[in-house]
mmCIF file of C-alpha atoms in Angstrom:
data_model
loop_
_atom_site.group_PDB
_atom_site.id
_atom_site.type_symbol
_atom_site.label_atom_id
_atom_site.label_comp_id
_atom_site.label_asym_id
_atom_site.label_seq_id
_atom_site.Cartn_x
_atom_site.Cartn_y
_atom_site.Cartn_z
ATOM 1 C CA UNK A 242 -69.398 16.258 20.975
ATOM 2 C CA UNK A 243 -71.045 18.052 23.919
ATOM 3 C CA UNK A 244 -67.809 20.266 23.863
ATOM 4 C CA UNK A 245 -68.212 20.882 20.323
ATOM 5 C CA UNK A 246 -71.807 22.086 20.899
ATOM 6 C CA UNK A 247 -70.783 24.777 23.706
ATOM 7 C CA UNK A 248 -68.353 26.314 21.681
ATOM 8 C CA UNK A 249 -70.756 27.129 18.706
ATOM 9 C CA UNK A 250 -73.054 28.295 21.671
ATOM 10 C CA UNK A 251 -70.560 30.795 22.980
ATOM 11 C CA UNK A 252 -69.962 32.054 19.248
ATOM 12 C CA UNK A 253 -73.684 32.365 18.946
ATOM 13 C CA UNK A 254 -74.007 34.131 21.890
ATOM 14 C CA UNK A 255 -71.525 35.964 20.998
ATOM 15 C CA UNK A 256 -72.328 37.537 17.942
ATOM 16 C CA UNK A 257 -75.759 37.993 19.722
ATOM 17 C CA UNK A 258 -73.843 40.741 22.119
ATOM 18 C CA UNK A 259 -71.968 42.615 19.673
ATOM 19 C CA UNK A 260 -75.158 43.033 17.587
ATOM 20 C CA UNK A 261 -77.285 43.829 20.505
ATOM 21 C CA UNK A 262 -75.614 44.529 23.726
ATOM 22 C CA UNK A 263 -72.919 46.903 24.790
ATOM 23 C CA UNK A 264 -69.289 45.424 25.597
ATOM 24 C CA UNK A 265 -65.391 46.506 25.461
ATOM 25 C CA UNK A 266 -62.503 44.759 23.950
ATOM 26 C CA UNK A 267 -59.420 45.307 25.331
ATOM 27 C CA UNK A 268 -57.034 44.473 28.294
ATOM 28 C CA UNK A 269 -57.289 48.356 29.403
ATOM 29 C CA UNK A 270 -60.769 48.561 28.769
ATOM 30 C CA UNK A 271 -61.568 44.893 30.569
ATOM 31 C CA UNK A 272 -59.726 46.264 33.388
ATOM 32 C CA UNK A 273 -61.514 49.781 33.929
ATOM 33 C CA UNK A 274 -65.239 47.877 33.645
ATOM 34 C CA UNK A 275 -63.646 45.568 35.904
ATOM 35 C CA UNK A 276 -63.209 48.402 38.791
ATOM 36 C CA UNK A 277 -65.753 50.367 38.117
ATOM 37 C CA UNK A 278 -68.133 46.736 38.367
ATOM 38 C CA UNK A 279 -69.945 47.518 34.931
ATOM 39 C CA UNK A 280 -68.633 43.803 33.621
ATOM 40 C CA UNK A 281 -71.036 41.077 33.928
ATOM 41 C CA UNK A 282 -68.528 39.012 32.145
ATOM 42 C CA UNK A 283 -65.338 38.625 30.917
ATOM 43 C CA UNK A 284 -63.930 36.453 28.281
ATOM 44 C CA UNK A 285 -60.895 35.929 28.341
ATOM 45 C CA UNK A 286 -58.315 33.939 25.038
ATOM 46 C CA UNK A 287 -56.432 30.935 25.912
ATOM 47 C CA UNK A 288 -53.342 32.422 24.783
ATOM 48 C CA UNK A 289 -53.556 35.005 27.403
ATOM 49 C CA UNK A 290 -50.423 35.712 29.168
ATOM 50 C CA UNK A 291 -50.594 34.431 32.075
ATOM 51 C CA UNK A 292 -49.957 37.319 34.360
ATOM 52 C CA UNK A 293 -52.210 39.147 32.716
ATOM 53 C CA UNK A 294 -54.911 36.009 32.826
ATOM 54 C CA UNK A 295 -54.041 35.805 36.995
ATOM 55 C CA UNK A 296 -54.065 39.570 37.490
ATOM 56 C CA UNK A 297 -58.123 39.646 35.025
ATOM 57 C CA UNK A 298 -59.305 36.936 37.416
ATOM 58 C CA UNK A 299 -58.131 38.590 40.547
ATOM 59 C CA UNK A 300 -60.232 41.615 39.829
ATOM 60 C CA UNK A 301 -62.639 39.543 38.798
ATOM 61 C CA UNK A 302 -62.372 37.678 41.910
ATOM 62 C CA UNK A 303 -62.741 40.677 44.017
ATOM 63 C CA UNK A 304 -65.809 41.875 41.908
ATOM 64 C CA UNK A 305 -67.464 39.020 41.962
ATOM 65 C CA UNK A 306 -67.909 38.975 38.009
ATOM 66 C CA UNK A 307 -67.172 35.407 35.968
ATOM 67 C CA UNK A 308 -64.450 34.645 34.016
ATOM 68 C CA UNK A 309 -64.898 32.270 31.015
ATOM 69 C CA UNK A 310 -61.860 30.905 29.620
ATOM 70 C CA UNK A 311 -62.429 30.669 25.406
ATOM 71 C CA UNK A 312 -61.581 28.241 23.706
ATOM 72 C CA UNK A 313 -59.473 29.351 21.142
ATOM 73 C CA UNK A 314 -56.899 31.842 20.943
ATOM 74 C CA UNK A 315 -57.031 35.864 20.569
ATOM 75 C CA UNK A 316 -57.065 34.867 16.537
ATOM 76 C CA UNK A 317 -60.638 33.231 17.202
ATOM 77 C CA UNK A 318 -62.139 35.815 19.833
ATOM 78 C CA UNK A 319 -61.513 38.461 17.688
ATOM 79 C CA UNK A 320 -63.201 36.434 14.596
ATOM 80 C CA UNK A 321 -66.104 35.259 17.377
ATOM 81 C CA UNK A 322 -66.885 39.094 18.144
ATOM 82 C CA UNK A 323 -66.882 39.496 14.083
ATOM 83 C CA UNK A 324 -64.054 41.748 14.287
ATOM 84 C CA UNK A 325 -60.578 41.626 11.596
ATOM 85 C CA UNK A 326 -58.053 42.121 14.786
ATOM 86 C CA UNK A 327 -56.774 39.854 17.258
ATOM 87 C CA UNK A 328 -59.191 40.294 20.920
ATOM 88 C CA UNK A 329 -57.199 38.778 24.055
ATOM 89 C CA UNK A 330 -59.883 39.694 26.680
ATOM 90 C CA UNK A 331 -63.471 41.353 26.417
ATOM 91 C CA UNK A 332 -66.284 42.427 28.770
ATOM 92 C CA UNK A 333 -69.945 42.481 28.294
ATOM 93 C CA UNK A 334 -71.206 45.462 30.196
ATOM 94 C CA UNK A 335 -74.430 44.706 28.633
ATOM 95 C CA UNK A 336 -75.840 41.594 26.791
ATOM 96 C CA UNK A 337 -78.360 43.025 24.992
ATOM 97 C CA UNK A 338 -81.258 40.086 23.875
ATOM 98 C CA UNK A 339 -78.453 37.289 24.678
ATOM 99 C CA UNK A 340 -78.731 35.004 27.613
ATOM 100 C CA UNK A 341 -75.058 34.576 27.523
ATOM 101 C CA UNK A 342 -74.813 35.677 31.239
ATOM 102 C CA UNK A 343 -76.909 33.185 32.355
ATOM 103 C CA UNK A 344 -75.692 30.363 30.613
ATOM 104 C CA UNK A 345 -72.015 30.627 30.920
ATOM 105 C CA UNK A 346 -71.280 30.528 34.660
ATOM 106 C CA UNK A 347 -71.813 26.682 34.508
ATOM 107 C CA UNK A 348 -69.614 26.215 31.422
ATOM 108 C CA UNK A 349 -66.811 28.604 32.559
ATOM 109 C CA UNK B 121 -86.165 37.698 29.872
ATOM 110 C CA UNK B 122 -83.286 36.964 32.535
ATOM 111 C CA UNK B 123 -84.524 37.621 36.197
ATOM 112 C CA UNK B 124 -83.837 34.700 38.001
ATOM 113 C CA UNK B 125 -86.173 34.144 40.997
ATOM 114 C CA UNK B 126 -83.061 32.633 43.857
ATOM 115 C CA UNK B 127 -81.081 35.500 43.970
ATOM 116 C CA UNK B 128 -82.408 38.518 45.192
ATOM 117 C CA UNK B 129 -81.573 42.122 43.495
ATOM 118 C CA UNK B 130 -78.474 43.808 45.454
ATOM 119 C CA UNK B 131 -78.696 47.214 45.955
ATOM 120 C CA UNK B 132 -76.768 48.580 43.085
ATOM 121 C CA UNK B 133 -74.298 51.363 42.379
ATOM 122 C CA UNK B 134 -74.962 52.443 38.969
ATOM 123 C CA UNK B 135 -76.014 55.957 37.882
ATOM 124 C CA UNK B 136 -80.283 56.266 37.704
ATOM 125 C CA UNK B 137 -80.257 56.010 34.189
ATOM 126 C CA UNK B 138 -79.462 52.064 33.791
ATOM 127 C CA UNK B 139 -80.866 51.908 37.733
ATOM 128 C CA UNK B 140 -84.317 50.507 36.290
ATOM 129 C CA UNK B 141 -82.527 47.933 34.235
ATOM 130 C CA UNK B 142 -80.163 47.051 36.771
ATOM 131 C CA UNK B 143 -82.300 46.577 39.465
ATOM 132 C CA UNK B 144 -84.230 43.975 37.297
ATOM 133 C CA UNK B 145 -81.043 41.995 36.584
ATOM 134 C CA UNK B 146 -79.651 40.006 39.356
ATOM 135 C CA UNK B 147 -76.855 42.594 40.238
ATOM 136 C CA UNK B 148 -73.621 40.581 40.918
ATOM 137 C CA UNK B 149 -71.291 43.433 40.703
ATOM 138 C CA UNK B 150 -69.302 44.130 43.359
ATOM 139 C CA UNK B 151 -67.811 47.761 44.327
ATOM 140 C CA UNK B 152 -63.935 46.829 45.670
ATOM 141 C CA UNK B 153 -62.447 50.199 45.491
ATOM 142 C CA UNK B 154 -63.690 51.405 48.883
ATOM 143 C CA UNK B 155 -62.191 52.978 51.582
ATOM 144 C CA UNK B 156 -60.402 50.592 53.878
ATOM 145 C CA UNK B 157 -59.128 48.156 50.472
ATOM 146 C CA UNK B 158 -55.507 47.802 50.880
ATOM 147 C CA UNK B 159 -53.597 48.186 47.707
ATOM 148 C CA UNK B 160 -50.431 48.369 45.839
ATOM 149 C CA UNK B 161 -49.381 51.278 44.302
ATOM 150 C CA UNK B 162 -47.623 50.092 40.993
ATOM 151 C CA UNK B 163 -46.546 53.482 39.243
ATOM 152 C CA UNK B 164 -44.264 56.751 40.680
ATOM 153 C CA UNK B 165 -41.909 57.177 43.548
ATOM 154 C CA UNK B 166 -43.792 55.081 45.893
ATOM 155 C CA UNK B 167 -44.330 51.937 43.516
ATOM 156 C CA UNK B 168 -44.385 48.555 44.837
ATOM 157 C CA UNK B 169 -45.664 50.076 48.726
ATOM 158 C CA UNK B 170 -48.930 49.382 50.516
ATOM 159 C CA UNK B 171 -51.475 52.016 51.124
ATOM 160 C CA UNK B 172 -55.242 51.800 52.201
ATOM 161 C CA UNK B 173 -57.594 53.850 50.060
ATOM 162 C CA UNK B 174 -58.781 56.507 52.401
ATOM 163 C CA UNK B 175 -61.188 58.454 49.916
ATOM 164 C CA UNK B 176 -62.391 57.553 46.410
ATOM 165 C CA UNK B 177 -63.090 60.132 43.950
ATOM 166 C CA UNK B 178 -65.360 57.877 41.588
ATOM 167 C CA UNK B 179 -66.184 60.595 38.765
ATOM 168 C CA UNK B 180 -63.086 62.317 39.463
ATOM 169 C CA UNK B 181 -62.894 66.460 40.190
ATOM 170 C CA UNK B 182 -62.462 68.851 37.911
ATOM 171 C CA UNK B 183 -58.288 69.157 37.797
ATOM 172 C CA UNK B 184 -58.475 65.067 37.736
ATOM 173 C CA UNK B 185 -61.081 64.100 35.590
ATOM 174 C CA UNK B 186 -60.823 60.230 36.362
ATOM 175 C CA UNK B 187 -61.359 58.425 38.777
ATOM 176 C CA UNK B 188 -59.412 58.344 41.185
ATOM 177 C CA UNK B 189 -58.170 58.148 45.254
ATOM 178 C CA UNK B 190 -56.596 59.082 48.210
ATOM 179 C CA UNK B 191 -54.869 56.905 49.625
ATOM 180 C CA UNK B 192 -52.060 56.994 52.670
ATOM 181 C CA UNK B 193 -49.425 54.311 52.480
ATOM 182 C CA UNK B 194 -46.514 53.513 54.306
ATOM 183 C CA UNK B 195 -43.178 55.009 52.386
ATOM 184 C CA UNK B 196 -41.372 53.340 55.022
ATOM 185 C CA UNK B 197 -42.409 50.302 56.325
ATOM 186 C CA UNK B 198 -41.448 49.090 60.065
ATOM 187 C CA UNK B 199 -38.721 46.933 61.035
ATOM 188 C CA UNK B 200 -38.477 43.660 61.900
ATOM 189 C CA UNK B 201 -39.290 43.685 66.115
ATOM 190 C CA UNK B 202 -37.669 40.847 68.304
ATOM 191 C CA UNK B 203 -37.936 39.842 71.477
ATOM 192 C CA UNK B 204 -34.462 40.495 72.451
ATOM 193 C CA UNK B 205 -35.333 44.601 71.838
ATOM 194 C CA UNK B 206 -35.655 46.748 74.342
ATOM 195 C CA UNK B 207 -38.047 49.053 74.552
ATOM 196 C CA UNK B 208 -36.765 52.093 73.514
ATOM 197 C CA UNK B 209 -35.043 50.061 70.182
ATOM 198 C CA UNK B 210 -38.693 48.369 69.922
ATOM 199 C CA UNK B 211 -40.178 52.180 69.589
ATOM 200 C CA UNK B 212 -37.522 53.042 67.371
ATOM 201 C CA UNK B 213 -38.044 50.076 65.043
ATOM 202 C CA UNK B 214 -42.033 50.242 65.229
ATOM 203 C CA UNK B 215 -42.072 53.581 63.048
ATOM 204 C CA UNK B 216 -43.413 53.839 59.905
ATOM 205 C CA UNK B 217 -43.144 56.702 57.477
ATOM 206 C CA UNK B 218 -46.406 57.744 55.786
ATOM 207 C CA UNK B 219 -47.332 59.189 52.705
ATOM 208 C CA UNK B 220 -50.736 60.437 51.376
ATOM 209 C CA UNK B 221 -51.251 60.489 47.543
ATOM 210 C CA UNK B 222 -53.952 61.013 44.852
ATOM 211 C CA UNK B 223 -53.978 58.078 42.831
ATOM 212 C CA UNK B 224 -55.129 56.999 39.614
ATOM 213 C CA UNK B 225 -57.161 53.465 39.942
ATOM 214 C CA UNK B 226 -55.272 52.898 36.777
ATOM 215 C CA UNK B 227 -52.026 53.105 39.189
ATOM 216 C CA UNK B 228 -53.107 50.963 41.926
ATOM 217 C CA UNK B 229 -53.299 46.833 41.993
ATOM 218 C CA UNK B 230 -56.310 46.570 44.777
ATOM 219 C CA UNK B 231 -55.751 43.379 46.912
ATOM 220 C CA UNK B 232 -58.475 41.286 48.932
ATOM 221 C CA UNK B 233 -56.940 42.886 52.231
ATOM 222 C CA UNK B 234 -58.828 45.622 54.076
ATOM 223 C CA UNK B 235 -57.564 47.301 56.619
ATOM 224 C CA UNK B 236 -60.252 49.442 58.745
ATOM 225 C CA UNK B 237 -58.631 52.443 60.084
ATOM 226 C CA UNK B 238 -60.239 55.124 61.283
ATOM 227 C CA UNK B 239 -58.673 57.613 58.978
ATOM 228 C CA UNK B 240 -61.459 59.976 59.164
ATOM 229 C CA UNK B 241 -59.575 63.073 59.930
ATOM 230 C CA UNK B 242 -57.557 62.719 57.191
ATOM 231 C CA UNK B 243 -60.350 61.878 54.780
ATOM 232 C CA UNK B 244 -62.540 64.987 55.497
ATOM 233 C CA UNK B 245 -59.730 67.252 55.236
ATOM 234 C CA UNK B 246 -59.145 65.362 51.661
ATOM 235 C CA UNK B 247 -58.974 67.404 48.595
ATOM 236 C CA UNK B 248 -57.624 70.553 49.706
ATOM 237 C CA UNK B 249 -55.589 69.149 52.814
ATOM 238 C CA UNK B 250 -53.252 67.550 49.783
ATOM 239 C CA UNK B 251 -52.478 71.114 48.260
ATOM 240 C CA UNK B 252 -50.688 73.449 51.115
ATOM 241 C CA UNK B 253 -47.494 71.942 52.625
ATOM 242 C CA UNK B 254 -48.287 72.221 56.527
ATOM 243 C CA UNK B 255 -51.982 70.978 55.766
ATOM 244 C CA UNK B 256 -50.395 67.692 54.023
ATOM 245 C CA UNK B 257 -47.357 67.254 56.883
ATOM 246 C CA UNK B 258 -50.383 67.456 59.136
ATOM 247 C CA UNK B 259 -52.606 64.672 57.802
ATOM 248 C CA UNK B 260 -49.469 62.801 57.156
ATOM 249 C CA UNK B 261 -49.234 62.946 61.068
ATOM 250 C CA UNK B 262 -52.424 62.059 61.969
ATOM 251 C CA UNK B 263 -51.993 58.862 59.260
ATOM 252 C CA UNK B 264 -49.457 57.714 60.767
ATOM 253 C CA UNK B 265 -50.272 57.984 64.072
ATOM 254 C CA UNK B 266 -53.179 55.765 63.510
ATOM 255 C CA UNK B 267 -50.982 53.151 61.611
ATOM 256 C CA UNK B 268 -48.603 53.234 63.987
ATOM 257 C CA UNK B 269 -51.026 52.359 66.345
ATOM 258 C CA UNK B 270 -52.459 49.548 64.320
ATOM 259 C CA UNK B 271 -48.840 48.251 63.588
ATOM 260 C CA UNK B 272 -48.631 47.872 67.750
ATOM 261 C CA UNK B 273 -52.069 45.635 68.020
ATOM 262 C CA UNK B 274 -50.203 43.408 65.197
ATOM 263 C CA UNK B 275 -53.172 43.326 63.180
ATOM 264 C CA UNK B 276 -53.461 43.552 59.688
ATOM 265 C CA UNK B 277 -49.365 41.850 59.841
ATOM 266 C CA UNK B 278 -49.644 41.466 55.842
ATOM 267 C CA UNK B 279 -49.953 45.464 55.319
ATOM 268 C CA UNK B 280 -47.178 46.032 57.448
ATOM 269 C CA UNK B 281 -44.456 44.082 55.537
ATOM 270 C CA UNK B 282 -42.839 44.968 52.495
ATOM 271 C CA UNK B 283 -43.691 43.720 49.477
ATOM 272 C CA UNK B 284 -40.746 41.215 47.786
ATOM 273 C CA UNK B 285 -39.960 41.881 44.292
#
């Protein structure tokens, strides 16, 4: 139940950024926020190869920027952020009026 | 709305223009492209070899227009020293063959290894020391005298062994 909750949250959230904040979607993209430490957070899907979830994490590691695992697949990201493609990873450079920031680095 | 009282506000890299907004937030990013990160190169001749970024060209210049850095890496690594060697075989083996590049971050997998040599020489000299021939065999020199040097103290013993793949 409590799960249930925290995934509508995240969607909430969610939409919250891509209306009001500033964010990229995109491996590439994820990557170059990543190094240049604009990220606050990244999302990643759970169908995520794994290299590429390991290598996200390790830059993420060595920024100090948190990861949260999604539950769902790139199918449901790319619905969460409101978009008609398929979103494997994202970053949220800026989250606008959401407190997503804040309240994800317990969930993770 | 989100300035949480524990943490206090890092001093952050960011241009001036989000500096105001930044400064309120509690800034948890992190700059790891620095000089002294080891990394991996992963594209061109020298793919799969360690370097240490000497210089990092964060906006880029004008003939690279992203960002970008120098970085002097080992083309060939040293050999495996034994105890049995003697010393002249032990120089022989302890010789590494450096190479200085400009690389695109794109083109580089950084690694939580640093490795703090003083490569200041070479840095300085950086943008145009990469474009004559003698200027680059001479930095090249001076890099790998210093890694040399750093291979003999048997520090840093990850940077200094090749990379299985």
């Amino acid at each position: 139940m409590a799960q249930k909750k925290s995934g509508d949250n995240i969607n909430n959230k969610l939409q919250l950024v891509m209306k009001s904040g500033k964010y990229t979607l995109g491996y590439k993209t994820v990557l170059r926020t990543l190094r240049n430490s604009k990220a606050k957070l990244v999302i990643l899907a759970n169908n995520c190869p794994p290299l590429r979830k390991s290598e996200i994490e390790y830059y993420a590691m060595l920024a100090k920027i948190t990861v949260h695992h999604y539950h769902g697949n790139n199918v449901d990201l790319g619905t969460a952020c409101g978009k008609y493609f398929r979103v494997c990873c994202l970053s949220i450079i800026d989250p606008g009026d959401s407190d997503i920031i804040n309240a994800t680095p317990a969930g993770q | 709305p989100s300035h949480s009282p524990q943490t206090p506000p890092l001093p952050s890299p960011n241009p001036p223009a989000a500096a105001q907004r930044s400064s309120r937030k509690e800034a948890k990013m992190v700059k790891f492209l620095k000089p002294g990160k080891a990394v991996i190169l992963l594209q061109g001749r020298y793919a799969g070899k360690k370097a240490v970024i000497v210089r990092v060209f964060e906006e880029g210049t004008r003939d690279r227009p992203y960002g970008h850095c120098l970085v002097a890496g080992l083309a060939k690594y040293p050999k495996k020293v034994i105890r049995k060697d003697s010393a002249k075989k032990t120089a022989k083996k302890s010789r590494v063959k450096v190479f200085l590049k400009l690389v695109n971050f794109t083109h580089l997998m950084p690694t939580r290894y640093t490795l703090d040599v003083d490569l200041k020489e070479v840095a300085s000299g950086a943008p145009d020391s990469l474009t004559s021939k003698d200027k680059k065999v001479g930095a090249a020199k001076a890099a790998k005298a210093k890694l040399e040097e750093r291979f003999k103290t048997g520090k840093n013993r990850w940077f200094f062994t090749k990379l299985r793949f």
